[in-house]
Coordinates of N, CA and C in Angstrom, one line a residue:
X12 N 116.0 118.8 76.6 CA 116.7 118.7 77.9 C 118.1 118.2 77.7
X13 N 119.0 118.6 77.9 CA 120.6 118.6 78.1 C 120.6 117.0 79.1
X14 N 121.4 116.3 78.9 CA 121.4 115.0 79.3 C 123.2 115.7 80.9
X15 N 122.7 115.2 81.8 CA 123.6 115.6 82.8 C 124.6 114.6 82.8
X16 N 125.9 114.5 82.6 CA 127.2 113.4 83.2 C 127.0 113.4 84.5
X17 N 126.9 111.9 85.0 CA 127.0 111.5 86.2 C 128.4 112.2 86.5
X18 N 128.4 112.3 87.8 CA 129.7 112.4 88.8 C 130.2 111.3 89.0
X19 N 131.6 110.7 89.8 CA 131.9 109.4 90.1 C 130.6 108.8 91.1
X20 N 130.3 109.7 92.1 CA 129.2 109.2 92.8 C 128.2 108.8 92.0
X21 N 128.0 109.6 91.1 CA 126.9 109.3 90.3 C 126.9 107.5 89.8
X22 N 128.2 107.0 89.4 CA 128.7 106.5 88.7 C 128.7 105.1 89.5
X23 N 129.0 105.7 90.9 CA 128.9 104.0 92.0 C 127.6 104.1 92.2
X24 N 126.9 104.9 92.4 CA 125.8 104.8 92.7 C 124.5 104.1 91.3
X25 N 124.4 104.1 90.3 CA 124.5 103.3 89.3 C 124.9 101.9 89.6
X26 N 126.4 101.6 89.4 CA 126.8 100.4 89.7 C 126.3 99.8 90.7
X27 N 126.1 100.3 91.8 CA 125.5 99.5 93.1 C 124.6 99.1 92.2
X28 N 123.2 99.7 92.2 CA 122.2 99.2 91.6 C 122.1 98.2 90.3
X29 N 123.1 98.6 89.4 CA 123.3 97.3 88.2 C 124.0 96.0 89.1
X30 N 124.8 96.3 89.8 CA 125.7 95.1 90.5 C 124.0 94.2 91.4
X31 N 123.6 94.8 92.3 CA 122.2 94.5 93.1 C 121.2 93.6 91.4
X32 N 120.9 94.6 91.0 CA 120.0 93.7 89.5 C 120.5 93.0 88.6
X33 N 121.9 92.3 88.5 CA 122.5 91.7 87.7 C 122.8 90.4 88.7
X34 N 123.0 90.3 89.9 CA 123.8 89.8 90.9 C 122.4 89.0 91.9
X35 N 121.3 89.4 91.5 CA 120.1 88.9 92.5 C 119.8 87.4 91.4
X36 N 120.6 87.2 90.6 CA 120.2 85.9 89.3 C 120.6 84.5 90.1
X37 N 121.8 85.3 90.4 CA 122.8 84.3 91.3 C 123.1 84.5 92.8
X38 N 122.3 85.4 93.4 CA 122.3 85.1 94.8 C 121.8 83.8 95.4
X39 N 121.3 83.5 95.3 CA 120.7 82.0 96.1 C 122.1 81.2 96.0
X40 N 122.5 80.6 94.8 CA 124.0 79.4 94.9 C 125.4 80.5 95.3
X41 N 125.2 81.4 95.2 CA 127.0 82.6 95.5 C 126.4 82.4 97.3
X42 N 125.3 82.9 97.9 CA 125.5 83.0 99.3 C 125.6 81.5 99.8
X43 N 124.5 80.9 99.3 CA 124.8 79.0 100.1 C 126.4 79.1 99.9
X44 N 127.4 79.1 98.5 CA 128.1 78.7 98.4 C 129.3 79.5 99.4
X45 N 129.2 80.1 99.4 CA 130.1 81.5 100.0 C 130.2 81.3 101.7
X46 N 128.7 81.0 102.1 CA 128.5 81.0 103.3 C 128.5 79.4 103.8
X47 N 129.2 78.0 102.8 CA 129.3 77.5 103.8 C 131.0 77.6 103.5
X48 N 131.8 78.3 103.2 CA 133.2 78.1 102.9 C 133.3 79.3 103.9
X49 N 132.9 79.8 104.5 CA 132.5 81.5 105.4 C 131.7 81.5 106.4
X50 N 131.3 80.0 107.6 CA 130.8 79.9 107.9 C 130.2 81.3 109.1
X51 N 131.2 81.9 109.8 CA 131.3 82.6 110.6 C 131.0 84.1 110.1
X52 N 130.7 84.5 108.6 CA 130.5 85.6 108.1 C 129.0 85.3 107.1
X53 N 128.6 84.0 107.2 CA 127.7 84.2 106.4 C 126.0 84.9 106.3
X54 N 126.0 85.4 107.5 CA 124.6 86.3 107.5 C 124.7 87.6 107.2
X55 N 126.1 88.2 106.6 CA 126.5 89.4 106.0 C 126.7 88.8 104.4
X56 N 127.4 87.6 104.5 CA 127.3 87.4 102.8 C 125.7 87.1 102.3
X57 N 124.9 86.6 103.4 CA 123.3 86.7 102.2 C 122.5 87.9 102.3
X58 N 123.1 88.8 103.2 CA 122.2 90.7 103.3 C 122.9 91.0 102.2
X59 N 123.9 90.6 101.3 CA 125.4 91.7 100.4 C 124.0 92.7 99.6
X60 N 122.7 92.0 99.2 CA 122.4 93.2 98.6 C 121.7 93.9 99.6
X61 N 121.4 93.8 100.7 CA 120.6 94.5 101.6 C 121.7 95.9 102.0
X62 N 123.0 95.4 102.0 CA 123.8 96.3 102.6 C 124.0 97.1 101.5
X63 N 124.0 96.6 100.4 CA 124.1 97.7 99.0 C 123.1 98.5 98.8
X64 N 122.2 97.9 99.5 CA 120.6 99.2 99.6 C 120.8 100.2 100.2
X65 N 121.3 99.9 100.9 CA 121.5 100.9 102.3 C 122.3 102.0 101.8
X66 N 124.0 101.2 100.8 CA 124.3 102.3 100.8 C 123.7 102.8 99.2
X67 N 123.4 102.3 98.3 CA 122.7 103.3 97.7 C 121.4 104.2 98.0
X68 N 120.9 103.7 99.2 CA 120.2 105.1 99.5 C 120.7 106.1 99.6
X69 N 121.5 106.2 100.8 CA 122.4 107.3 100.9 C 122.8 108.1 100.1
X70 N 123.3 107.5 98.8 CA 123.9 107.9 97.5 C 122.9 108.6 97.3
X71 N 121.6 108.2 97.0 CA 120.2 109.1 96.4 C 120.1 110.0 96.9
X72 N 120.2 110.1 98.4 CA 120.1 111.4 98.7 C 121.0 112.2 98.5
X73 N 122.4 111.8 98.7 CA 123.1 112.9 98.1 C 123.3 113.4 97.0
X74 N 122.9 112.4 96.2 CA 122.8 113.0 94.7 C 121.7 113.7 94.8
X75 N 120.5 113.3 95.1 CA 118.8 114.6 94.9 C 119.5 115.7 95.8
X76 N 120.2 115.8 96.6 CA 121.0 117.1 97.3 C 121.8 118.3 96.0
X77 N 122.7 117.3 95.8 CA 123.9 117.5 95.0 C 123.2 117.9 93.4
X78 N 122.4 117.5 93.0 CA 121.2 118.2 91.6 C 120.8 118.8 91.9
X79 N 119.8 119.0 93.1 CA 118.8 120.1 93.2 C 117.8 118.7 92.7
X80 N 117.2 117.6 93.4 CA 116.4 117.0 92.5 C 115.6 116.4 93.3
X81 N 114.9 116.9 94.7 CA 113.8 116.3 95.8 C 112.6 116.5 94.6
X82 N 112.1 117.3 94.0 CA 111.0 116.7 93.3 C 110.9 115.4 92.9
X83 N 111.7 114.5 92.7 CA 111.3 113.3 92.3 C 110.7 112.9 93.2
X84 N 111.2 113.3 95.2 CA 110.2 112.3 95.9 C 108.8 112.7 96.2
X85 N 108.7 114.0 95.1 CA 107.4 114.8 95.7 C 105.9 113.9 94.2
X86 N 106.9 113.0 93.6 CA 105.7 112.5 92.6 C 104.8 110.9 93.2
X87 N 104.1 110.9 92.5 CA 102.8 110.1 92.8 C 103.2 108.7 93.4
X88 N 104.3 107.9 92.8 CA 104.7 107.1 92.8 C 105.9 106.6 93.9
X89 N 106.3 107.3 94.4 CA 107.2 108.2 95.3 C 106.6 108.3 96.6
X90 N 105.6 108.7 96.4 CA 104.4 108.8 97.9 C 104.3 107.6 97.9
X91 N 103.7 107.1 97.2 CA 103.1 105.3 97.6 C 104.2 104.7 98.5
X92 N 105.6 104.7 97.4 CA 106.5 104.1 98.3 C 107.0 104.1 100.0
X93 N 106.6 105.9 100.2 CA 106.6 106.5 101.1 C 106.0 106.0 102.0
X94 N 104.6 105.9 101.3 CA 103.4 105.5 102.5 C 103.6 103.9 102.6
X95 N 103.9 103.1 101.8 CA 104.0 101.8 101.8 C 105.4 101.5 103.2
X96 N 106.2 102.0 103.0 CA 107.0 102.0 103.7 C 106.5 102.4 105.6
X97 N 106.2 103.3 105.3 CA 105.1 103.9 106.6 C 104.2 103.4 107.3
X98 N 103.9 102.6 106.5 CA 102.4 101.3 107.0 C 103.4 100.0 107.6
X99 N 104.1 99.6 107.2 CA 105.2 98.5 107.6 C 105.6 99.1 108.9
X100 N 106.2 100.5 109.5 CA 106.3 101.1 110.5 C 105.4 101.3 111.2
X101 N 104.1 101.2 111.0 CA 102.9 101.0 111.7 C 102.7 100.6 112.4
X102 N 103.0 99.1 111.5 CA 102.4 97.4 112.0 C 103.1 97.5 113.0
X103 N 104.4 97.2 112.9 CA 105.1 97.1 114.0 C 104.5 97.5 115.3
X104 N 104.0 98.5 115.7 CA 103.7 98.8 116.7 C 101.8 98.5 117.1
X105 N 101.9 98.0 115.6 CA 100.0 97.7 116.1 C 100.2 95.7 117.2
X106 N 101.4 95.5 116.5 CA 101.5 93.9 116.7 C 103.4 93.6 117.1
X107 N 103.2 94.1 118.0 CA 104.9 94.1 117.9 C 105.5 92.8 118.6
X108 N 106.8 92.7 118.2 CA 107.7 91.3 118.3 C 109.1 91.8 118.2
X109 N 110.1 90.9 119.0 CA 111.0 91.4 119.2 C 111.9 92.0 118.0
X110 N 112.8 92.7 118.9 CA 113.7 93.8 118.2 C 114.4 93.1 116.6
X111 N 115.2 91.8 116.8 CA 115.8 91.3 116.0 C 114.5 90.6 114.6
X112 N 113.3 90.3 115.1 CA 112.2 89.6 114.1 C 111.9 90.7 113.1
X113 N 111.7 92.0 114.0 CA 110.8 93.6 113.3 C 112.1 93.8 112.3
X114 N 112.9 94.1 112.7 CA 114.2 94.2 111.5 C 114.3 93.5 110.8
X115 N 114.5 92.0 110.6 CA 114.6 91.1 109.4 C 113.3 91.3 108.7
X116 N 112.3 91.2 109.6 CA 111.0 91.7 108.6 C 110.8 92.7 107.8
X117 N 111.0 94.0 108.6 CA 111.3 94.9 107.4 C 112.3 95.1 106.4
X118 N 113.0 94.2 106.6 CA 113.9 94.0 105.1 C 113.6 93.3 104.4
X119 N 112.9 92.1 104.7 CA 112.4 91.2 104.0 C 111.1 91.7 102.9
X120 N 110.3 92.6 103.6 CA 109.3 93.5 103.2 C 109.7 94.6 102.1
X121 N 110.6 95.1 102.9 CA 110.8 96.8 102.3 C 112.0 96.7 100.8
X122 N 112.5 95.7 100.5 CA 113.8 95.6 100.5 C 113.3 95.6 98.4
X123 N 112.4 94.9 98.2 CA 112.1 95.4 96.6 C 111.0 96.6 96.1
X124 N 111.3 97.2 97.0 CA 109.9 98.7 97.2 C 111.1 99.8 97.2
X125 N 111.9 99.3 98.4 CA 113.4 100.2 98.1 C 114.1 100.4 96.7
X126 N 114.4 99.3 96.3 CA 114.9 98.8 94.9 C 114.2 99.4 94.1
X127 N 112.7 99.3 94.0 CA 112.1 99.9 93.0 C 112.5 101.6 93.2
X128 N 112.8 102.3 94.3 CA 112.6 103.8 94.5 C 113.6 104.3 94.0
X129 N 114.5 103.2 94.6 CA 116.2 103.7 94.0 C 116.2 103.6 92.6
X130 N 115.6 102.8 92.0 CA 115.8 102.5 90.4 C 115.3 104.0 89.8
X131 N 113.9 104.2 90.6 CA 112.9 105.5 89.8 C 114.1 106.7 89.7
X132 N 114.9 107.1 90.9 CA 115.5 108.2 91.4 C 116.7 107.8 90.4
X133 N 116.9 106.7 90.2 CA 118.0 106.9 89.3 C 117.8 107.2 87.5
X134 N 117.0 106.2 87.4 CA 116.5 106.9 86.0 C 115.9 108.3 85.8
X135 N 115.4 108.8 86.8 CA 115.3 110.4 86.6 C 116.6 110.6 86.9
X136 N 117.4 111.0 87.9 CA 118.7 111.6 87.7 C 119.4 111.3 86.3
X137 N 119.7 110.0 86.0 CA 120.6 109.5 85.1 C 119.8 108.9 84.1
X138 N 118.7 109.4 82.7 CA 118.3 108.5 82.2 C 118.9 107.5 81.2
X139 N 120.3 108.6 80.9 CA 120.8 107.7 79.6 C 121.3 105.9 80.6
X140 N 121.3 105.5 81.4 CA 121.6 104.6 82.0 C 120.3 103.5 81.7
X141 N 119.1 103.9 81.0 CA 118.3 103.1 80.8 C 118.4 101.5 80.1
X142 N 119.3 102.4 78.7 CA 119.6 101.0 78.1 C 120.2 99.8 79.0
X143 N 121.4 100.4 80.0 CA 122.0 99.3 80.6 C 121.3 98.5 81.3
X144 N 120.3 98.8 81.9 CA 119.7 98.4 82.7 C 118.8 97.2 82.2
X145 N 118.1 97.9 80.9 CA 117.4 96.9 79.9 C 118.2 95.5 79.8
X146 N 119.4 95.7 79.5 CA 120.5 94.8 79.3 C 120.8 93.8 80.2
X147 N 121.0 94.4 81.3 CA 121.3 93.6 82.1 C 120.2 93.0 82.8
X148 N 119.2 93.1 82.7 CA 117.7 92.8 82.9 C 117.5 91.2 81.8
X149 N 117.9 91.5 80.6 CA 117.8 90.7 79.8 C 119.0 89.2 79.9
X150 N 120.2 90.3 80.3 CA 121.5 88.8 80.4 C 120.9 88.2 81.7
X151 N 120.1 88.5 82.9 CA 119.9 88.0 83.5 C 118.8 87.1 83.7
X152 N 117.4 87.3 82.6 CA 117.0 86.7 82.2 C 117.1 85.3 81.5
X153 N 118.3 85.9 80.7 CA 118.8 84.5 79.8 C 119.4 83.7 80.8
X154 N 120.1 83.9 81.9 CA 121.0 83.2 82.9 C 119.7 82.2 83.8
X155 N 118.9 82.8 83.8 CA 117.8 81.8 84.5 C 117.1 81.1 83.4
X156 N 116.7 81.3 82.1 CA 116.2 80.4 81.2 C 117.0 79.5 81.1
X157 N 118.5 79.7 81.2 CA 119.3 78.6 81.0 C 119.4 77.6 82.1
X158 N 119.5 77.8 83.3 CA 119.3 77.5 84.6 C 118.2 76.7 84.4
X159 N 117.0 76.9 84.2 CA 115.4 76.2 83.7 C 115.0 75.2 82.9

């Protein structure tokens, strides 16, 4: 199998994701810290990776458009997320609470099931990107054993 060059989209859309998995080591002291020098912007500086979810979804899609590559959401693993995600939309309405609680909840919920889908969709589009990931998996590792 011929390894494909990402596109520049290809390329942010990646980086979102390494920035999100490299950057979740040090979210807890960057948002306290951020947000009390920001007092007035700080419920956008502790979503920063929720909003990078968001837009790397989009990215996924456009990329599985832009390849020809919806089978990935058609695999086993891929459904679960689907359905997992689906049952969260459920609740909601089996036990509902207001507009602003259902939102922070399902981000609070959905928000490392996303992560995980986006990761899957990306290592299938882009596998040579695996090592990095390994990598940065590992400096981030080390950054908390040191921390410890």
């Amino acid at each position: 199998m011929k390894t494909k060059i990402p596109s520049v989209l290809g390329k942010i859309y990646v980086m979102i994701l390494v920035t999100i998995f490299g950057g979740i080591v040090l979210h807890a002291p960057m948002s306290v810290g951020l947000g009390v020098l920001f007092p007035q912007v700080s419920l956008v500086i502790k979503a920063w990776k929720e909003i990078l979810l968001i837009i790397a979804g989009i990215l996924a899609i456009i990329l599985m458009h832009q390849n020809r590559r919806f089978d990935i959401l058609r695999r086993p693993i891929m459904i679960a997320v689907g359905l997992f995600g689906l049952w969260h939309l459920i609740l909601l309405f089996w036990q509902p609470t207001g507009l602003l609680s259902a939102i922070a909840g399902l981000i609070i919920d959905l928000r490392y099931i996303l992560f995980f889908g986006l990761m899957y969709i990306a290592m299938n589009l882009y596998p040579d990107y695996k090592r990095l990931f390994v990598k940065v998996g590992l400096i981030g590792a080390l950054v908390v054993l040191i921390f410890g």
